[in-house]
C-alpha positions as a Markdown table, in Angstrom:
| # | Residue | x | y | z |
|---|---|---|---|---|
| 1 | Met | -6.4 | 6.5 | 1.8 |
| 2 | Thr | -6.0 | 6.0 | 5.5 |
| 3 | Ala | -2.6 | 6.0 | 7.2 |
| 4 | Thr | -3.1 | 2.3 | 7.8 |
| 5 | Thr | -3.6 | 1.7 | 4.0 |
| 6 | Ile | -0.6 | 3.9 | 3.1 |
| 7 | Ala | 1.6 | 2.2 | 5.7 |
| 8 | His | 0.6 | -1.2 | 4.4 |
| 9 | Glu | 1.4 | -0.4 | 0.8 |
| 10 | Tyr | 4.6 | 1.5 | 1.8 |
| 11 | Ala | 5.9 | -1.4 | 3.9 |
| 12 | Arg | 5.0 | -4.1 | 1.3 |
| 13 | Ala | 6.9 | -2.1 | -1.3 |
| 14 | Trp | 10.2 | -1.7 | 0.6 |
| 15 | Leu | 10.0 | -5.1 | 2.1 |
| 16 | Gly | 9.7 | -6.4 | -1.5 |
| 17 | Gly | 12.8 | -4.3 | -2.5 |
| 18 | Asp | 10.8 | -1.7 | -4.5 |
| 19 | Val | 12.3 | 1.4 | -3.1 |
| 20 | Glu | 10.8 | 3.7 | -5.8 |
| 21 | Lys | 7.2 | 2.6 | -5.0 |
| 22 | Ala | 7.9 | 2.9 | -1.2 |
| 23 | Leu | 9.2 | 6.5 | -1.7 |
| 24 | Ser | 6.1 | 7.4 | -3.7 |
| 25 | Phe | 4.3 | 7.3 | -0.3 |
| 26 | Val | 6.8 | 9.6 | 1.3 |
| 27 | Ser | 6.6 | 13.4 | 1.4 |
| 28 | Asp | 9.4 | 15.6 | 0.2 |
| 29 | Asp | 10.0 | 17.0 | 3.6 |
| 30 | Val | 9.7 | 13.8 | 5.6 |
| 31 | Val | 11.3 | 13.6 | 9.0 |
| 32 | Gly | 12.7 | 10.3 | 10.1 |
| 33 | Gln | 14.0 | 9.0 | 13.3 |
| 34 | Ala | 16.1 | 5.8 | 13.3 |
| 35 | Pro | 18.6 | 4.3 | 15.7 |
| 36 | Gly | 21.3 | 6.1 | 13.8 |
| 37 | Gly | 19.8 | 9.5 | 14.3 |
| 38 | Glu | 17.4 | 11.9 | 12.6 |
| 39 | Ile | 17.0 | 12.3 | 8.8 |
| 40 | Arg | 15.2 | 15.1 | 6.9 |
| 41 | Gly | 13.9 | 15.0 | 3.4 |
| 42 | Arg | 13.1 | 12.3 | 0.8 |
| 43 | Asp | 16.7 | 12.1 | -0.5 |
| 44 | Ala | 18.1 | 11.4 | 3.0 |
| 45 | Phe | 15.2 | 8.9 | 3.6 |
| 46 | Arg | 16.2 | 7.1 | 0.3 |
| 47 | Arg | 19.8 | 6.9 | 1.5 |
| 48 | Leu | 18.6 | 5.2 | 4.7 |
| 49 | Leu | 16.1 | 2.9 | 3.1 |
| 50 | Glu | 17.7 | 1.8 | -0.2 |
| 51 | Pro | 20.8 | -0.1 | 1.1 |
| 52 | Phe | 18.7 | -2.0 | 3.6 |
| 53 | Ala | 15.7 | -2.8 | 1.4 |
| 54 | Thr | 17.8 | -3.9 | -1.6 |
| 55 | Thr | 19.8 | -6.5 | 0.4 |
| 56 | Leu | 16.9 | -8.3 | 2.1 |
| 57 | Ile | 16.9 | -12.1 | 1.6 |
| 58 | Ser | 13.4 | -12.5 | 2.8 |
| 59 | Ser | 10.7 | -10.4 | 4.6 |
| 60 | Glu | 7.4 | -10.7 | 6.3 |
| 61 | Leu | 5.0 | -7.9 | 7.1 |
| 62 | Ile | 3.6 | -9.1 | 10.4 |
| 63 | Asp | 0.9 | -6.5 | 10.9 |
| 64 | Val | -0.2 | -2.9 | 10.3 |
| 65 | Val | -2.4 | -1.2 | 12.8 |
| 66 | Gly | -3.5 | 2.4 | 12.9 |
| 67 | Asp | -6.1 | 5.0 | 12.1 |
| 68 | Asp | -6.6 | 7.8 | 9.6 |
| 69 | Arg | -3.5 | 9.7 | 10.5 |
| 70 | His | -1.0 | 7.3 | 12.2 |
| 71 | Ala | 0.0 | 3.7 | 11.6 |
| 72 | Ala | 2.5 | 1.2 | 12.9 |
| 73 | Ala | 4.0 | -1.5 | 10.6 |
| 74 | Val | 5.7 | -4.5 | 12.3 |
| 75 | Tyr | 8.0 | -6.7 | 10.2 |
| 76 | Ala | 10.6 | -9.4 | 10.3 |
| 77 | Val | 13.4 | -9.7 | 7.8 |
| 78 | Glu | 16.3 | -11.9 | 6.9 |
| 79 | Thr | 19.5 | -10.0 | 6.0 |
| 80 | Pro | 23.0 | -11.1 | 5.0 |
| 81 | Phe | 24.1 | -10.3 | 8.5 |
| 82 | Ala | 21.1 | -11.5 | 10.6 |
| 83 | Lys | 18.7 | -14.4 | 10.0 |
| 84 | Val | 15.8 | -12.9 | 12.1 |
| 85 | Phe | 15.7 | -9.2 | 12.4 |
| 86 | His | 12.5 | -7.6 | 13.8 |
| 87 | Gly | 11.5 | -4.0 | 13.4 |
| 88 | Met | 8.6 | -1.5 | 13.5 |
| 89 | Glu | 7.9 | 1.8 | 11.9 |
| 90 | Tyr | 5.4 | 4.3 | 13.4 |
| 91 | Leu | 4.2 | 6.6 | 10.6 |
| 92 | Thr | 2.4 | 9.9 | 10.5 |
| 93 | Val | 0.5 | 10.6 | 7.3 |
| 94 | Glu | -0.7 | 14.0 | 6.2 |
| 95 | Asp | -2.4 | 14.8 | 2.8 |
| 96 | Gly | -1.8 | 11.2 | 1.6 |
| 97 | Arg | 2.0 | 11.1 | 2.3 |
| 98 | Ile | 4.2 | 9.9 | 5.1 |
| 99 | Thr | 5.5 | 13.0 | 6.8 |
| 100 | Arg | 7.2 | 11.4 | 9.9 |
| 101 | Ala | 8.6 | 7.9 | 10.4 |
| 102 | Ile | 10.0 | 6.6 | 13.6 |
| 103 | Thr | 11.9 | 3.4 | 13.0 |
| 104 | Val | 12.7 | 1.0 | 15.8 |
| 105 | Phe | 14.4 | -2.4 | 15.5 |
| 106 | Asp | 16.2 | -5.0 | 17.5 |
| 107 | Arg | 19.9 | -4.3 | 17.1 |
| 108 | Leu | 21.0 | -7.4 | 18.9 |
| 109 | Pro | 21.2 | -9.6 | 15.8 |
| 110 | Ala | 23.5 | -7.1 | 14.1 |
| 111 | Phe | 25.7 | -6.9 | 17.2 |
| 112 | Gln | 25.9 | -10.7 | 17.4 |
| 113 | Ala | 26.7 | -11.0 | 13.7 |
| 114 | Arg | 29.5 | -8.5 | 14.1 |
| 115 | Ala | 30.9 | -10.3 | 17.1 |
| 116 | Ala | 30.9 | -13.6 | 15.3 |
| 117 | Gln | 32.7 | -12.1 | 12.3 |
| 118 | Ala | 35.3 | -10.6 | 14.7 |
| 119 | Gly | 35.9 | -14.0 | 16.1 |
């Protein structure tokens, strides 16, 4: 499978709340970069992904583009704290598994929700 195909299946899985299926595409020694910092290993990756993926109200996989080794998945989600939340993952795939994931998302909706709750 190409990186594009793997990224598509991985993103569809976690956007649908199926964390186990999503993790089946991730290598044991994955390195992830997210706005909160760097994570290493599948267990740490699960701790990042699971709380987010399992609380989504709705999701849309906007597009996946890439080649044999790299792919970018662009998505929009609705969460309990933000109605429209956009993000993107840039994935590196080696030997059929995601070995590196760079996650970027618009943090403004989360900041706005927090400010509204604080009153």
